[in-house]
XYZ file of C-alpha atoms in Angstrom:
497
model
C -42.039 0.622 -34.150
C -39.234 3.090 -34.524
C -36.769 2.409 -37.281
C -33.104 1.789 -36.578
C -32.161 5.224 -37.797
C -34.283 6.777 -35.027
C -31.749 5.440 -32.541
C -28.786 7.065 -34.258
C -27.714 10.623 -33.581
C -25.179 12.850 -35.317
C -21.635 12.711 -33.984
C -21.288 15.165 -31.090
C -18.303 17.325 -30.362
C -16.636 17.058 -26.971
C -18.236 20.329 -25.845
C -21.666 19.042 -26.831
C -21.027 15.855 -24.860
C -20.253 17.944 -21.770
C -23.460 19.941 -22.270
C -25.432 16.693 -22.522
C -23.891 15.408 -19.297
C -24.564 18.725 -17.556
C -28.209 18.581 -18.625
C -28.530 14.979 -17.461
C -26.949 15.857 -14.126
C -29.290 18.828 -13.649
C -32.296 16.594 -14.369
C -30.990 13.954 -11.955
C -30.526 16.555 -9.233
C -34.056 17.906 -9.759
C -35.445 14.381 -9.367
C -33.336 13.749 -6.252
C -34.230 17.148 -4.761
C -37.950 16.595 -5.156
C -39.304 16.487 -1.599
C -35.833 16.903 -0.129
C -34.866 20.402 0.976
C -31.221 19.764 1.854
C -29.557 17.779 -0.889
C -25.830 17.134 -0.384
C -23.728 15.887 -3.294
C -21.500 13.994 -0.878
C -24.453 11.940 0.323
C -26.462 11.270 -2.799
C -24.772 12.848 -5.822
C -24.178 10.977 -9.053
C -20.476 10.243 -8.568
C -20.250 8.401 -11.872
C -21.651 11.314 -13.882
C -19.407 13.821 -12.110
C -16.395 11.615 -12.683
C -17.050 11.219 -16.405
C -17.811 14.906 -16.846
C -14.557 15.967 -15.219
C -12.549 13.350 -17.120
C -13.876 14.640 -20.455
C -13.334 18.219 -19.345
C -9.744 17.406 -18.453
C -9.102 15.648 -21.753
C -10.184 18.789 -23.616
C -7.559 20.922 -21.895
C -4.695 18.468 -22.268
C -2.933 16.502 -24.923
C -3.203 13.249 -23.003
C -1.721 9.891 -23.797
C -3.797 6.798 -22.926
C -1.698 6.300 -19.781
C -2.302 9.901 -18.693
C -6.035 9.552 -19.248
C -5.875 6.415 -17.115
C -4.184 8.453 -14.397
C -6.769 11.200 -14.779
C -9.613 8.841 -13.928
C -7.642 7.987 -10.776
C -9.053 4.502 -10.343
C -7.095 2.107 -8.168
C -5.742 -0.024 -10.998
C -4.428 -2.632 -8.608
C -7.851 -3.203 -7.104
C -9.352 -3.395 -10.590
C -6.720 -6.003 -11.537
C -5.296 -3.741 -14.268
C -7.465 -5.539 -16.779
C -6.987 -4.751 -20.452
C -10.477 -5.997 -21.362
C -13.340 -3.548 -22.066
C -14.806 -2.016 -18.900
C -18.473 -2.667 -18.273
C -20.508 0.444 -17.395
C -21.880 -1.173 -14.254
C -18.346 -2.040 -13.128
C -17.275 1.536 -13.850
C -20.134 2.874 -11.746
C -19.281 0.523 -8.896
C -15.632 1.500 -9.138
C -16.591 5.158 -9.066
C -18.661 4.573 -5.925
C -15.716 2.803 -4.301
C -13.512 5.767 -5.174
C -15.807 8.302 -3.466
C -13.537 10.994 -2.127
C -10.491 9.991 -4.195
C -9.006 11.228 -7.443
C -11.085 13.780 -9.326
C -13.544 13.927 -6.442
C -10.985 14.930 -3.824
C -10.771 18.475 -2.550
C -10.148 19.835 0.910
C -12.049 16.865 2.307
C -13.173 13.602 0.821
C -15.869 13.563 -1.837
C -15.508 17.206 -2.849
C -15.199 18.178 -6.471
C -12.217 19.615 -8.242
C -13.814 23.063 -8.341
C -13.675 23.309 -4.535
C -9.936 22.553 -4.297
C -8.038 25.469 -2.760
C -5.169 27.128 -4.557
C -2.295 25.556 -2.629
C 0.437 27.263 -4.673
C 0.217 30.931 -5.676
C 3.057 31.183 -8.206
C 4.868 28.674 -10.405
C 8.209 29.779 -11.838
C 11.055 28.105 -13.681
C 12.812 25.661 -11.375
C 16.441 26.165 -10.387
C 19.028 23.377 -10.029
C 19.173 23.909 -6.258
C 16.787 22.100 -3.931
C 13.960 24.387 -2.758
C 14.278 23.277 0.885
C 17.183 22.503 3.174
C 16.021 20.707 6.309
C 18.544 19.400 8.803
C 18.367 15.659 9.448
C 17.963 15.042 13.187
C 17.320 11.304 13.160
C 19.556 8.800 14.924
C 19.808 5.891 12.492
C 21.224 2.512 13.366
C 20.742 -0.397 15.750
C 19.556 0.231 19.279
C 21.472 -2.807 20.600
C 25.076 -3.924 20.352
C 25.189 -6.887 17.953
C 28.926 -7.513 18.051
C 29.693 -11.221 17.601
C 25.987 -12.051 17.297
C 25.058 -15.483 15.968
C 22.151 -15.862 13.504
C 20.015 -17.271 16.327
C 20.677 -14.186 18.457
C 19.577 -11.916 15.626
C 16.343 -13.905 15.388
C 15.826 -13.635 19.150
C 15.853 -9.838 18.877
C 12.444 -10.145 17.224
C 11.199 -13.543 18.428
C 11.987 -13.091 22.108
C 10.749 -14.898 25.218
C 7.646 -12.700 25.460
C 6.474 -13.929 22.093
C 7.170 -17.578 22.906
C 5.419 -17.221 26.269
C 2.275 -16.055 24.494
C 2.665 -18.786 21.891
C 2.976 -21.475 24.572
C 0.059 -20.203 26.668
C -2.356 -19.831 23.760
C -1.407 -23.163 22.162
C -1.938 -25.032 25.441
C -5.186 -23.137 26.040
C -6.616 -23.991 22.638
C -5.639 -27.662 23.002
C -7.421 -27.771 26.368
C -10.526 -26.074 24.933
C -10.588 -28.484 22.004
C -10.242 -31.609 24.160
C -12.927 -30.409 26.613
C -15.308 -29.834 23.701
C -14.669 -33.359 22.353
C -15.523 -35.786 25.193
C -16.035 -38.711 22.808
C -12.685 -38.761 21.065
C -11.844 -42.254 19.772
C -9.127 -44.071 21.732
C -6.785 -44.174 18.740
C -7.040 -40.418 18.144
C -3.713 -38.613 18.066
C -5.215 -35.936 20.304
C -5.374 -38.432 23.186
C -1.585 -38.262 23.424
C -1.470 -34.473 23.827
C 0.705 -33.046 26.601
C 1.352 -29.371 27.275
C 4.223 -27.754 25.411
C 6.908 -25.358 26.651
C 9.016 -22.536 25.209
C 11.938 -24.774 24.267
C 9.709 -27.094 22.260
C 7.984 -24.178 20.536
C 11.392 -22.857 19.434
C 12.245 -26.232 17.914
C 8.842 -26.292 16.235
C 9.404 -22.827 14.743
C 12.828 -23.917 13.500
C 11.310 -26.884 11.670
C 8.630 -24.631 10.145
C 11.360 -22.329 8.804
C 13.278 -25.331 7.479
C 10.239 -26.582 5.536
C 10.390 -23.314 3.601
C 13.881 -24.250 2.411
C 13.455 -28.010 1.954
C 10.333 -28.532 -0.153
C 8.283 -31.730 0.207
C 4.848 -32.705 -1.140
C 3.523 -33.321 2.402
C 4.649 -33.026 6.005
C 4.750 -36.824 6.366
C 7.586 -37.018 3.833
C 9.922 -35.128 6.165
C 9.871 -38.120 8.520
C 10.484 -40.785 5.872
C 12.666 -43.610 7.263
C 13.703 -44.990 3.879
C 17.309 -43.881 3.514
C 17.303 -44.790 -0.177
C 14.709 -42.123 -1.037
C 15.364 -38.443 -1.672
C 12.701 -37.706 0.948
C 14.981 -38.866 3.763
C 15.957 -35.952 6.041
C 17.039 -37.257 9.461
C 17.126 -33.810 11.099
C 13.317 -33.703 11.389
C 13.095 -37.032 13.191
C 16.002 -36.078 15.435
C 14.171 -32.950 16.662
C 10.687 -34.375 17.254
C 8.326 -37.100 16.114
C 5.933 -36.698 13.228
C 2.848 -37.102 15.438
C 4.047 -34.494 17.920
C 4.834 -32.021 15.138
C 1.371 -32.453 13.652
C -0.257 -32.000 17.066
C 1.613 -28.739 17.612
C 0.657 -27.610 14.116
C -2.983 -28.456 14.802
C -3.213 -26.536 18.085
C -0.906 -23.625 17.208
C -2.611 -20.427 18.402
C -1.781 -16.790 19.192
C -5.084 -15.513 20.621
C -7.996 -16.810 22.683
C -10.874 -17.796 20.396
C -13.456 -17.234 23.131
C -12.838 -13.475 23.006
C -12.922 -13.275 19.233
C -16.587 -12.374 18.721
C -16.758 -9.371 21.018
C -17.527 -7.470 17.802
C -19.808 -9.210 15.309
C -18.495 -10.010 11.859
C -19.281 -7.193 9.448
C -19.705 -4.602 12.219
C -17.383 -1.600 12.683
C -14.337 -2.600 14.683
C -14.371 -6.250 13.633
C -10.783 -7.432 13.239
C -10.166 -9.941 10.459
C -6.638 -10.419 11.784
C -7.734 -11.141 15.353
C -6.174 -14.603 15.511
C -2.691 -13.316 14.712
C -3.050 -9.819 16.176
C -0.673 -10.416 19.133
C 2.223 -11.462 16.907
C 1.538 -8.611 14.456
C 1.537 -6.043 17.261
C 4.677 -7.583 18.745
C 6.614 -7.434 15.458
C 5.259 -3.945 14.704
C 6.833 -2.682 17.937
C 10.067 -4.652 17.573
C 10.719 -3.476 14.009
C 10.705 0.140 15.223
C 12.501 -0.516 18.506
C 15.532 -2.418 17.219
C 16.576 -0.325 14.211
C 16.092 3.273 13.062
C 16.418 3.874 9.298
C 18.718 6.377 7.626
C 17.459 9.608 6.113
C 15.913 8.148 2.939
C 12.782 6.046 3.451
C 10.078 4.872 1.067
C 6.384 4.052 1.318
C 5.215 1.249 -0.911
C 3.157 -1.924 -0.928
C 4.128 -5.552 -1.244
C 2.275 -8.793 -1.820
C 2.750 -11.772 0.482
C 2.162 -14.890 -1.604
C -1.007 -16.706 -0.532
C -3.015 -19.038 -2.758
C -5.389 -20.392 -0.124
C -8.897 -19.238 0.703
C -8.949 -15.739 2.123
C -11.628 -13.082 1.806
C -9.106 -10.232 1.492
C -6.704 -11.999 -0.848
C -5.604 -9.637 -3.626
C -4.773 -10.261 -7.274
C -2.099 -7.869 -8.537
C -0.846 -9.063 -11.943
C 2.133 -6.681 -11.960
C 3.545 -8.070 -8.718
C 5.816 -11.107 -8.656
C 3.512 -13.107 -6.357
C 0.291 -11.953 -8.125
C -1.965 -13.650 -5.537
C -1.632 -12.832 -1.883
C -1.995 -10.461 1.042
C -1.309 -6.789 0.379
C 0.860 -4.900 2.855
C 1.533 -1.187 3.127
C 5.165 -0.722 4.155
C 7.553 1.969 5.309
C 11.069 0.769 4.523
C 14.568 2.152 4.546
C 15.754 3.083 1.053
C 19.218 2.174 -0.112
C 19.996 5.826 -0.848
C 22.261 4.706 -3.671
C 24.391 2.656 -1.245
C 24.827 -0.857 -2.613
C 23.885 -3.646 -0.211
C 21.895 -1.437 2.154
C 18.244 -0.614 2.636
C 15.098 -2.682 2.604
C 14.524 -2.839 6.363
C 10.793 -2.612 7.169
C 10.118 -0.146 9.994
C 6.312 0.011 9.946
C 3.603 -1.907 8.131
C -0.142 -2.314 7.831
C -1.916 -5.327 6.346
C -4.802 -4.533 4.002
C -7.879 -6.604 4.868
C -10.280 -5.444 2.160
C -12.494 -2.473 1.433
C -14.079 -2.859 4.884
C -10.665 -2.485 6.510
C -11.307 -0.302 9.572
C -9.678 3.080 9.059
C -10.260 4.195 12.654
C -6.881 2.860 13.744
C -5.139 5.127 11.246
C -7.335 8.153 11.902
C -7.015 7.831 15.684
C -3.214 7.783 15.512
C -2.367 10.482 12.970
C -2.350 14.169 14.024
C -5.573 16.171 14.000
C -4.264 18.446 11.248
C -3.982 15.394 8.931
C -7.627 14.350 9.237
C -8.583 16.308 6.097
C -6.284 14.200 3.908
C -7.559 11.351 1.746
C -7.171 7.724 2.826
C -4.092 7.107 0.677
C -2.495 10.309 2.003
C -3.364 9.400 5.589
C -1.720 6.007 5.070
C 1.569 7.762 4.278
C 1.311 9.889 7.426
C 0.510 6.789 9.494
C 3.450 4.807 8.138
C 6.061 7.547 8.611
C 4.577 8.977 11.823
C 7.663 8.377 14.057
C 9.890 10.081 11.462
C 8.011 13.383 11.165
C 9.817 16.577 12.218
C 13.218 14.897 11.927
C 14.243 15.839 8.374
C 13.556 12.499 6.688
C 13.011 12.258 2.916
C 10.113 10.011 1.900
C 9.772 8.444 -1.547
C 6.463 7.107 -2.864
C 4.662 6.284 -6.111
C 1.676 7.983 -7.703
C -0.933 6.054 -5.682
C 0.010 8.152 -2.648
C 1.533 11.349 -4.066
C -0.274 14.667 -4.202
C 0.619 18.326 -3.894
C -1.495 18.606 -0.752
C 0.296 15.708 0.954
C 3.764 17.022 0.085
C 2.995 20.475 1.455
C 1.609 18.904 4.621
C 4.768 16.825 5.072
C 6.885 19.915 4.441
C 5.062 21.645 7.304
C 6.226 18.705 9.435
C 9.879 19.193 8.400
C 9.705 16.111 6.195
C 10.740 16.107 2.538
C 9.017 14.023 -0.127
C 9.593 12.892 -3.702
C 7.573 10.719 -6.035
C 5.699 10.248 -9.268
C 2.286 11.862 -9.305
C -0.919 11.670 -11.299
C -1.611 14.676 -13.444
C -4.757 15.715 -11.540
C -3.094 15.800 -8.117
C -1.369 19.153 -8.216
C 0.520 19.407 -11.512
C 0.159 23.073 -12.615
C -1.738 23.827 -15.801
C 1.265 25.326 -17.595
C 3.237 22.130 -16.987
C 0.338 19.996 -18.194
C 0.317 21.930 -21.442
C 4.086 21.681 -21.902
C 5.261 19.240 -24.582
C 8.899 18.307 -23.975
C 10.736 16.506 -26.767
C 11.736 12.861 -26.193
C 14.388 12.459 -23.482
C 13.953 16.039 -22.309
C 12.200 17.552 -19.327
C 10.678 20.771 -18.051
C 10.205 21.779 -14.424
C 8.486 24.493 -12.412
C 8.963 25.537 -8.806
C 5.925 26.532 -6.747
C 6.313 29.280 -4.142
C 9.958 28.260 -3.677
C 8.694 25.119 -1.891
C 8.108 22.315 -4.358
C 9.349 21.340 -7.825
C 7.058 19.735 -10.415
C 8.857 17.945 -13.267
C 7.552 16.597 -16.559
C 9.895 14.149 -18.265
C 9.328 12.612 -21.701
C 10.863 9.148 -21.600
C 9.124 6.186 -23.252
C 6.024 7.870 -21.847
C 5.256 11.096 -20.019
C 6.252 11.011 -16.347
C 5.252 13.633 -13.773
C 7.170 13.984 -10.527
C 6.821 16.181 -7.444
C 9.653 16.851 -5.027
C 10.347 19.102 -2.084
C 13.858 17.625 -1.793
C 15.356 18.206 -5.253
C 15.762 21.000 -7.763
C 15.739 20.658 -11.539
C 19.209 19.343 -12.276
C 19.934 17.005 -15.193
C 22.647 14.427 -15.727
C 23.733 12.090 -18.513
C 23.203 8.366 -17.992
C 23.588 5.330 -20.282
C 20.469 3.963 -21.939
C 19.740 0.425 -20.780
C 18.388 -0.708 -24.147
C 20.496 1.263 -26.624
C 24.197 1.993 -26.771
C 23.760 5.680 -26.259
C 23.524 8.195 -23.472
C 20.435 10.145 -22.497
C 19.793 13.112 -20.238
C 17.533 12.584 -17.236
C 16.449 14.789 -14.341
C 18.481 13.934 -11.254
C 15.298 13.769 -9.187
C 13.989 10.881 -11.301
C 17.303 9.015 -11.078
C 17.339 9.432 -7.292
C 13.686 8.399 -7.089
C 14.407 5.173 -9.003
C 17.359 4.395 -6.708
C 15.281 4.811 -3.574
C 12.198 2.946 -4.795
C 14.052 -0.071 -6.199
């Protein structure tokens, strides 16, 4: 039996570690190529080994902080729950497989290594205070309808119109009929025996009570119909609108889509829609959000979490969000642009339904010249699609940002600004720069795009095609002193808040 010391090796330098990984990768490729004439790294390559090799290689060239190294690995920290516990190797391999085509593996197309990435910018020079691009804004922001003297109910009816309530009535009555026909032996005392078809007016009252239950909290629906006037549960408005039994019947049979058409595509097969049952109302609101209001020049792409603690296969856990548990949405919203009391209107959205979320809908809608972009980059193009070629400025965080995406948007007369991960287009000379605390350095690439490195509490990298490198003095939130910040970062914070 080998002694314990046989399992110990001298400490290796970083270069020796890279050589070891290279040798292991070569051996792996020889084994995989045996009997296979056309081996393609995109199909069967060791993504985990490539990822680790490039991460170590990158850490040699840079003076990285732990947060920068985290960015360099380019894992989706939200999907990995941002855990601070040690990462298991198997989990890391699985995560690397899930990230095929993203981060260090992205090039011109998905899954290609960093060495194949084209040189998108020829020259980087010192950035000037002026913005590198001046694109005229040709959008027509504002409401598409005259809302003078509108009541709150009329504002609601802009989105929840008669078409929606017609569908709601038809599908609810249809499902109730299907349920009763499938249950010929219902007991005489069953509440279902008293069912009668509903109409649009009743469905509006029902929706109003549903909205009211979100304001007036009770432990159960039955409590809303309590007749004891001496209890805090007593709320006569519910009983005045409808009976408890009728409300519960409507709640039981509430439907938006015909169940009999649901399994046209088998579960787990391409094209299966996990949101089938609510697809009509999602499509309706998706159209209405864009039809009724057009945002001002500054828009942002971000994600939100709709609180949901029930059982759901695509429920997400994001510890940094306020809700933490819920349904993740990708949103395109109007930014406030520094105007107090404005912004926040959602123009376009897409609900994330898990890693099997069909991407065909996005890829079939975006332009052909955007097909080479990664999934996160394509999501940006999808969300801001109606605003391309109109001079809009889009703000986003580092999950979406990349040099390639910003140059693509610039070719569509659309400006962009956002934080960016160090491996997504930050030039080498800026990576090596070491600004003192509360100072920044910036470079301009081909007179098109400005890359900024700002040393705040941590190192922040930012790309912008809309702003130059101008600095301004602002008060420190935590200390009674003033600090100097790049204007692009201040504007970014305003528009992403």
